[in-house]
XYZ file of N, CA, C and O in Angstrom:
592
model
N 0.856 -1.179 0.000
C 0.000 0.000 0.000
C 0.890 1.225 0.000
O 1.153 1.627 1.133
N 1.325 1.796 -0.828
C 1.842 2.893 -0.880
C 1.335 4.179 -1.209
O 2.048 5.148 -1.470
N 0.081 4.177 -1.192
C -0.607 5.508 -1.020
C -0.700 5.932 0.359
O -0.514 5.300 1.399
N -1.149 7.577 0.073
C -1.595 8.009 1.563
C -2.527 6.860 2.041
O -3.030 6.047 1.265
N -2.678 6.866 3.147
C -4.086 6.410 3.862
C -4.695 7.030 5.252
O -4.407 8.161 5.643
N -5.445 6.272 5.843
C -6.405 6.832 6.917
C -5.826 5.575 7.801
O -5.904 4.366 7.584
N -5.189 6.337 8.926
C -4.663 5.545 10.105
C -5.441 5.895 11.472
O -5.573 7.039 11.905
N -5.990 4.591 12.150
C -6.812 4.563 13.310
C -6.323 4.348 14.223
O -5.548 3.453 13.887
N -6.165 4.535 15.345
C -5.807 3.870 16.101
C -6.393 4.121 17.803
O -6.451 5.276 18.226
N -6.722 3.182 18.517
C -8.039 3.067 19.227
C -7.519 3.359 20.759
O -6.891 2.339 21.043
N -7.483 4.017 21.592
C -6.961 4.533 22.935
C -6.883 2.579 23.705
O -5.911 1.866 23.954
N -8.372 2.334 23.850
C -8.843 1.259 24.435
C -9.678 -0.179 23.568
O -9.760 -1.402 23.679
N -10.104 0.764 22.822
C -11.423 -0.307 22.024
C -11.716 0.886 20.688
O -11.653 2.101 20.500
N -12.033 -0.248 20.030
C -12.297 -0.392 18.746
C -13.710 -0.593 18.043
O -14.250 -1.696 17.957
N -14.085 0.223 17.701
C -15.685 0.525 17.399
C -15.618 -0.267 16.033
O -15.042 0.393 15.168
N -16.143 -1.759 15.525
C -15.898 -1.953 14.185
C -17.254 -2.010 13.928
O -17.728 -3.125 13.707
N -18.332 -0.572 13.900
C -19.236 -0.944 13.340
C -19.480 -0.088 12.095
O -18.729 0.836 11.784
N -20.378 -0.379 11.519
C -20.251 0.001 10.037
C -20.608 1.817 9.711
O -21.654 2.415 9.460
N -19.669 2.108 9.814
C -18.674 3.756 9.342
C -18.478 3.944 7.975
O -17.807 3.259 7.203
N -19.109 4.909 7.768
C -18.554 4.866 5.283
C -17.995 6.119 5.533
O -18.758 6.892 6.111
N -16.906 6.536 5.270
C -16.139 7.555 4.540
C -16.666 7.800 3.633
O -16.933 7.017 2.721
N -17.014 9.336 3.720
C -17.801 10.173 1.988
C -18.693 9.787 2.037
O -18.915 8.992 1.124
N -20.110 10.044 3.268
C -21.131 9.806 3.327
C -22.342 10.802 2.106
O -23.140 11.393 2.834
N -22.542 10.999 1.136
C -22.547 11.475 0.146
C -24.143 11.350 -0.034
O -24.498 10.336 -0.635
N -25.017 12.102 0.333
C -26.548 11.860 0.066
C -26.219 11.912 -1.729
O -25.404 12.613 -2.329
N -27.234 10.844 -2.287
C -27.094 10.035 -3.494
C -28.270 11.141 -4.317
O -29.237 11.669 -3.767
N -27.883 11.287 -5.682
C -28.001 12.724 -6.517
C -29.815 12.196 -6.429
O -30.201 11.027 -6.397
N -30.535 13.218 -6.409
C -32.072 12.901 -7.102
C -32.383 13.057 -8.412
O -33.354 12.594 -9.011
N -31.499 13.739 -8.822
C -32.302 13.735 -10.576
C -31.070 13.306 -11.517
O -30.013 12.959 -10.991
N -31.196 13.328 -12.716
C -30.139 12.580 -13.652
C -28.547 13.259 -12.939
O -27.542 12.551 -12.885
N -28.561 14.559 -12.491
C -27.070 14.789 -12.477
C -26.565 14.551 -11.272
O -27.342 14.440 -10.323
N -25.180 14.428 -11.086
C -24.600 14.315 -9.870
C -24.153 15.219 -9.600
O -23.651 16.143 -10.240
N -24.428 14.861 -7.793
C -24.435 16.241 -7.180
C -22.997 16.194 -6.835
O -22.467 15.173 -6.397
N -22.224 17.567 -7.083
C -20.985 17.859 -6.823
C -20.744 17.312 -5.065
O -21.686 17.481 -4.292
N -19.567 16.733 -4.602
C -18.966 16.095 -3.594
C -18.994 17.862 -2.439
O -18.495 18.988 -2.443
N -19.648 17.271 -1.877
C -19.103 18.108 -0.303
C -17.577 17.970 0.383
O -16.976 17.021 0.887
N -17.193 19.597 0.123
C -15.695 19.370 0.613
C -15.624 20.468 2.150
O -16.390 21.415 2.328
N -14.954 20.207 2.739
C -14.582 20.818 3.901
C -13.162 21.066 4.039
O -12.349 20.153 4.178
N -12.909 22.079 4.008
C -11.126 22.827 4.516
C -10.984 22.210 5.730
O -11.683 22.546 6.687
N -9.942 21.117 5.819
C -9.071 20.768 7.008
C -8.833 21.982 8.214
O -8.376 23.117 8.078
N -9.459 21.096 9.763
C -8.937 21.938 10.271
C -7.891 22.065 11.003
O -7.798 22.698 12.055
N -6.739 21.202 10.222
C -5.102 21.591 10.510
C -4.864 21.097 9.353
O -5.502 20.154 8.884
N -3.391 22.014 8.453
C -2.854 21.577 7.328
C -1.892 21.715 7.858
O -1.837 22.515 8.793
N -0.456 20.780 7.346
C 0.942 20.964 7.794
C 1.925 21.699 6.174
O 1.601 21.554 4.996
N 2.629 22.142 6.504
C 3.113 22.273 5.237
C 4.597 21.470 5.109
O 5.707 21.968 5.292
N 4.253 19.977 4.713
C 5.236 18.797 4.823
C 5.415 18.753 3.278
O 6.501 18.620 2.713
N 3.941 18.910 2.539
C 3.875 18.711 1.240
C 3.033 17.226 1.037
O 2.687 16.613 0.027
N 2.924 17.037 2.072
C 1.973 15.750 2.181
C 0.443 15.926 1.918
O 0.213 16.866 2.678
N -0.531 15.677 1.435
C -2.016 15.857 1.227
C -2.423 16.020 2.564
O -1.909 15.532 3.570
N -3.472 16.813 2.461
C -4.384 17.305 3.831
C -5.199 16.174 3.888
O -5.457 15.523 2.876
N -5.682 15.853 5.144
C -6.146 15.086 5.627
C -7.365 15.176 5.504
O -8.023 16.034 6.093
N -7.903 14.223 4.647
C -9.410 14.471 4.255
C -10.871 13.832 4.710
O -12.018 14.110 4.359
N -10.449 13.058 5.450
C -11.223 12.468 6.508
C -11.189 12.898 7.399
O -10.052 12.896 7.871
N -12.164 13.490 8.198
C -12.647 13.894 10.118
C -13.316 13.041 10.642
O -14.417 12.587 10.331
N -12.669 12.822 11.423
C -13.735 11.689 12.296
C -14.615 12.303 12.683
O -15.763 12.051 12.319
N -14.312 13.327 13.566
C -15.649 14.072 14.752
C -16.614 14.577 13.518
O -17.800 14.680 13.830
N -16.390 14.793 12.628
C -17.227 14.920 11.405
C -18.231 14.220 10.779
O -19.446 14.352 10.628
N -17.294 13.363 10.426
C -17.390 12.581 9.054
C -18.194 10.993 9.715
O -19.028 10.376 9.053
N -17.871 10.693 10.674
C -18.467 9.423 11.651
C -19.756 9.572 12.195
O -19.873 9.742 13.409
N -20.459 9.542 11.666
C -21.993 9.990 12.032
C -22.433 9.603 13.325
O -22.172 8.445 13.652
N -23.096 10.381 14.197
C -22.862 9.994 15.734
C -24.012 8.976 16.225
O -23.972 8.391 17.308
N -25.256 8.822 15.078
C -25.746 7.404 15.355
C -24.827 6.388 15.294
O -24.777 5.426 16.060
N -24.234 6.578 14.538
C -23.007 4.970 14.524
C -22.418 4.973 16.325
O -22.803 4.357 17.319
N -21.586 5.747 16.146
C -21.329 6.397 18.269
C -21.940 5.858 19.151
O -21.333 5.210 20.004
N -23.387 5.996 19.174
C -24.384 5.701 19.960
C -24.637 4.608 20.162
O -24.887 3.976 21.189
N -24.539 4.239 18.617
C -24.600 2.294 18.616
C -23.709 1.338 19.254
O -23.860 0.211 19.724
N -22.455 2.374 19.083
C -21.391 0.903 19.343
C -21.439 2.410 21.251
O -20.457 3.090 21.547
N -22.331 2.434 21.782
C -22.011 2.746 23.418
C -21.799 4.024 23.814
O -22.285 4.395 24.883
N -21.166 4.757 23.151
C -20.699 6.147 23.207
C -21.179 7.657 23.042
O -21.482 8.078 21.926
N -21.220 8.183 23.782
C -22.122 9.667 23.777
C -21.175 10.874 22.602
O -20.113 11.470 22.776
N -21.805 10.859 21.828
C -21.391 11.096 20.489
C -21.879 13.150 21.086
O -21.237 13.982 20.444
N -22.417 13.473 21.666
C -22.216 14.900 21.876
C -21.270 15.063 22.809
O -21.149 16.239 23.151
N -20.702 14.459 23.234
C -19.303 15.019 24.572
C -18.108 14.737 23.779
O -16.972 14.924 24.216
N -18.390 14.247 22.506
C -17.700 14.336 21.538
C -16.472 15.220 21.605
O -16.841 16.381 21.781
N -14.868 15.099 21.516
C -13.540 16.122 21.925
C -13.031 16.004 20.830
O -12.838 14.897 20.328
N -12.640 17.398 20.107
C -11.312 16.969 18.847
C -9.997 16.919 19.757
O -9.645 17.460 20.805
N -9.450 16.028 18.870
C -8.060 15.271 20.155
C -6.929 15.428 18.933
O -6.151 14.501 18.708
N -6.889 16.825 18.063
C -5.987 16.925 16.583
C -4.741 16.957 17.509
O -4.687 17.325 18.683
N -3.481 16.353 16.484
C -2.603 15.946 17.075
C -1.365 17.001 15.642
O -0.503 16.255 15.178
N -1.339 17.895 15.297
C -0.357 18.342 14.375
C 1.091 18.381 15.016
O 1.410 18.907 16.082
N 1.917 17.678 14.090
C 2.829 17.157 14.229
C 4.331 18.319 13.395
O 5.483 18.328 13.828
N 3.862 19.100 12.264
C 4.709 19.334 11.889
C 5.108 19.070 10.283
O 5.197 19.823 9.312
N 5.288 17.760 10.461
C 5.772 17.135 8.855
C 5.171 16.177 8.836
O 5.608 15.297 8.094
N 3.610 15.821 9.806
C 2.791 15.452 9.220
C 1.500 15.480 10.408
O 1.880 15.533 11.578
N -0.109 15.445 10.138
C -0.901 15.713 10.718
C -1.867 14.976 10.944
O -2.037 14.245 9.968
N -2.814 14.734 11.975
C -3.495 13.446 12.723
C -4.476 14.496 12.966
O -4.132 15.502 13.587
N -5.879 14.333 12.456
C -7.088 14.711 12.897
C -7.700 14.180 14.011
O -8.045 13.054 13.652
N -7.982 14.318 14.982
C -8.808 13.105 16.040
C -9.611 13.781 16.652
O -9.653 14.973 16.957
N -10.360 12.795 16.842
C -11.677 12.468 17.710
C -12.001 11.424 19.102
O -11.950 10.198 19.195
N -12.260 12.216 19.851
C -12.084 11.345 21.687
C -13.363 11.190 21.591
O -13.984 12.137 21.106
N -14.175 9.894 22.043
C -15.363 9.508 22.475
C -14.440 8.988 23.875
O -13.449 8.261 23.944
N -15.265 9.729 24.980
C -15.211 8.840 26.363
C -16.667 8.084 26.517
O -17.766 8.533 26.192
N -16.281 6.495 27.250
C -17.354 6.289 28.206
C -17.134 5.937 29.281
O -16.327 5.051 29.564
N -17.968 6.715 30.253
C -17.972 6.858 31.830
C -18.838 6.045 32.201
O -19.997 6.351 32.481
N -18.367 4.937 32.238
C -19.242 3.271 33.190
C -18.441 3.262 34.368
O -18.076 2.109 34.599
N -18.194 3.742 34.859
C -17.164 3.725 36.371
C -17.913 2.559 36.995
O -19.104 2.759 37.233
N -17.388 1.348 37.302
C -16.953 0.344 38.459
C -16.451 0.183 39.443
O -15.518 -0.608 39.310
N -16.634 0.716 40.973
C -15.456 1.022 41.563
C -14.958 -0.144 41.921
O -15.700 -1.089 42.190
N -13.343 -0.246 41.982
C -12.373 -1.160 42.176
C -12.314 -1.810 40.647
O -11.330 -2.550 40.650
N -12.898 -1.844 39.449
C -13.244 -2.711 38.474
C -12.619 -1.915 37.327
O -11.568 -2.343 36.849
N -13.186 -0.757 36.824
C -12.861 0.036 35.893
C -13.240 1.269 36.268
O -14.090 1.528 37.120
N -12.492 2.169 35.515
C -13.115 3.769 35.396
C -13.066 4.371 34.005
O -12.289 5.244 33.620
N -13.970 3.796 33.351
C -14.066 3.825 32.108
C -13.406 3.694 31.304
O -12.286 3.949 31.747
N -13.327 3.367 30.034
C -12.019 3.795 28.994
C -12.797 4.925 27.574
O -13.972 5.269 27.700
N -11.897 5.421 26.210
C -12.156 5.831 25.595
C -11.515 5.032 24.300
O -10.877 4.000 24.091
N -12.214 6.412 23.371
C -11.827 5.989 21.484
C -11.635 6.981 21.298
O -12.300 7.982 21.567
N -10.291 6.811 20.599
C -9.840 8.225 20.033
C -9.709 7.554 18.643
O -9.458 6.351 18.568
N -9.862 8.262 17.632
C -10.210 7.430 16.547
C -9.044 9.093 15.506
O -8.933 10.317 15.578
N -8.683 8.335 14.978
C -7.058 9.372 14.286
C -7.306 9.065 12.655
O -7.699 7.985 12.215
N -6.992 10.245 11.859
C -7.068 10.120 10.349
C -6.439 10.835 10.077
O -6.744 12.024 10.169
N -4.807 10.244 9.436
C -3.747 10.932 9.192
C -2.939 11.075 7.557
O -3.026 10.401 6.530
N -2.328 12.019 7.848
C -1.629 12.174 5.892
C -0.041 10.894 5.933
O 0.920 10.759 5.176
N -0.446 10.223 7.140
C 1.057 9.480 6.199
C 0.870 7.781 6.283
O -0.061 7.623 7.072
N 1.112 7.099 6.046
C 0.753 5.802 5.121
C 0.551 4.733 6.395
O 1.196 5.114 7.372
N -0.188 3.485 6.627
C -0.570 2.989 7.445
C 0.996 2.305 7.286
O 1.058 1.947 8.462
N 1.934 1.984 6.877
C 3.109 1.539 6.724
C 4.039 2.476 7.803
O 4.925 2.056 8.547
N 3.719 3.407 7.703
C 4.513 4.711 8.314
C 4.564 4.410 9.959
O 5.533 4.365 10.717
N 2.890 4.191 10.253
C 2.546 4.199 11.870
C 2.707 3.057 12.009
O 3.184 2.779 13.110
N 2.421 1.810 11.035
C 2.656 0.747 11.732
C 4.449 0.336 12.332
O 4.828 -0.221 13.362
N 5.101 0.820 11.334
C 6.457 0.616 11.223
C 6.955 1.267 12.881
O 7.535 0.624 13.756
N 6.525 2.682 12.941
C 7.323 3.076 14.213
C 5.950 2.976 15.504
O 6.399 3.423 16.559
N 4.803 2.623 15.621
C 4.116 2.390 16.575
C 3.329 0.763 16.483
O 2.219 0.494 16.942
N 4.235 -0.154 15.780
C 3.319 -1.176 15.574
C 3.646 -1.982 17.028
O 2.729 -2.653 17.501
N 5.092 -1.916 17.826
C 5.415 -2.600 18.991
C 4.287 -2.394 20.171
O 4.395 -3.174 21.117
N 3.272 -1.482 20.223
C 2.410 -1.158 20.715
C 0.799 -1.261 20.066
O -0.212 -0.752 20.549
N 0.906 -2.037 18.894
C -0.397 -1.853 18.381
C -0.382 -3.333 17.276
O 0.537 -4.031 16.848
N -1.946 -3.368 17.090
C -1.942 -4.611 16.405
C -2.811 -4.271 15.010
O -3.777 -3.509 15.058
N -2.339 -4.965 13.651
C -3.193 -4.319 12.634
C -5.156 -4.703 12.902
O -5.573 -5.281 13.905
N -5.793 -4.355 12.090
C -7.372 -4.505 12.257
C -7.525 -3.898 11.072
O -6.729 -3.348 10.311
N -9.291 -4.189 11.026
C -9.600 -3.499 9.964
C -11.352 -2.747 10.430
O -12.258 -3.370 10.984
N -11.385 -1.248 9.978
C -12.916 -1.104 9.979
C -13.209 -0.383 8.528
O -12.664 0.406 7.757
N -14.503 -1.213 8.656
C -15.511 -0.743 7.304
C -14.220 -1.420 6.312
O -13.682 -0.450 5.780
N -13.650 -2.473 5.945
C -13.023 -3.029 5.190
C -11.387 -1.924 4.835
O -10.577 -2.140 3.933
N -11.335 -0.822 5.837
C -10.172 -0.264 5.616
C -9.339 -0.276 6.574
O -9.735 -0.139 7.732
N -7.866 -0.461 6.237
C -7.057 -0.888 7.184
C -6.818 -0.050 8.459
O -7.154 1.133 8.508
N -6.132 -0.799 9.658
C -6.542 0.124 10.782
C -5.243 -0.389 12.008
O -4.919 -1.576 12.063
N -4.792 0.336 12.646
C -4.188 -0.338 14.196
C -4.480 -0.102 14.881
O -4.520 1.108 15.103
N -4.920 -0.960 15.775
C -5.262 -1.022 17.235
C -4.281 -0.956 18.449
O -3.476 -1.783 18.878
N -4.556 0.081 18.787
C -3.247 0.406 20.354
C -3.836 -1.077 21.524
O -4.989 -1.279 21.906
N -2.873 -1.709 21.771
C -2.991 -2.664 22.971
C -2.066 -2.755 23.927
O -1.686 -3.844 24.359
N -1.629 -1.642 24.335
C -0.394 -1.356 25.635
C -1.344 0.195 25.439
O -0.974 1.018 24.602
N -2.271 0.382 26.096
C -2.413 1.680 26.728
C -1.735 2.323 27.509
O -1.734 3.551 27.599
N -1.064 1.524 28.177
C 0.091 2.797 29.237
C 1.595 2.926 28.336
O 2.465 3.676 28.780
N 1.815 2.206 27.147
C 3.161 2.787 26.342
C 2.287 4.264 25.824
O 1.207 4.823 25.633
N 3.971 4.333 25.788
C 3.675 5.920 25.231
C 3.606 5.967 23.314
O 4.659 5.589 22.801
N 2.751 6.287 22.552
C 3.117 6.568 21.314
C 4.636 7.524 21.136
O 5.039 8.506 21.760
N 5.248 6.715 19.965
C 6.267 7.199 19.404
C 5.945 8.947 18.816
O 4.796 9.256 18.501
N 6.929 9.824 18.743
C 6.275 11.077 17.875
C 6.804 10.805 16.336
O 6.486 11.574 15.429
């Protein structure tokens, strides 16, 4: 895979329920309706493509709701890096257990550099997956620290 791609990667858990990128209401009459675009809201100037997927956006918050998560406490969690840029989105859920758990979250990341890129320097901490049939890593050492 040597194109850009869209890299995920999940704080705690992994929402694999069915999410479409370019949710695109479908044309009503013979013509097609021009694509809805939105200006990134972080560009880096690496020379790398802007990141054209938003999660807190683009992830429709019935889906959220479905897989558990309160889709209005909704946090952008953007991570700009410099020479390259990570859009994100924090869903917390607060099920507090005491002694058991105190909740965990999803931070769900859509970045300009190649799932090769993150897997290569954060894969010792993460395992590949896939949602909506596109490739994905899953963080499974929550207390390592991501690489920068």
């Amino acid at each position: 895979m040597g194109r850009w791609g869209t890299v995920a990667l999940a704080a705690l858990a992994v929402a694999t329920t069915a999410c479409s990128p370019g949710s695109a209401e479908p044309a009503t009459s013979d013509e097609a309706s021009p694509p809805a675009t939105r200006t990134p809201r972080i560009t880096d100037h690496s020379g790398r493509p802007p990141v054209t997927f938003d999660p807190c956006y683009d992830i429709p918050d019935d889906v959220m709701h479905a897989a558990g998560y309160d889709a209005g406490k909704k946090e952008l969690a953007d991570m700009p890096m410099g020479t390259y840029t990570f859009l994100g989105c924090l869903y917390k859920k607060d099920d507090y257990i005491p002694g058991v758990r105190r909740g965990f979250g999803l931070n769900v990341l859509a970045g300009n550099v190649t799932l090769e890129e993150e897997a290569k320097k954060n894969g010792h901490i993460s395992e590949p997956t896939s949602i909506n049939g596109r490739g994905a890593l899953l963080r499974v050492d929550p207390s390592a620290e991501l690489d920068p």
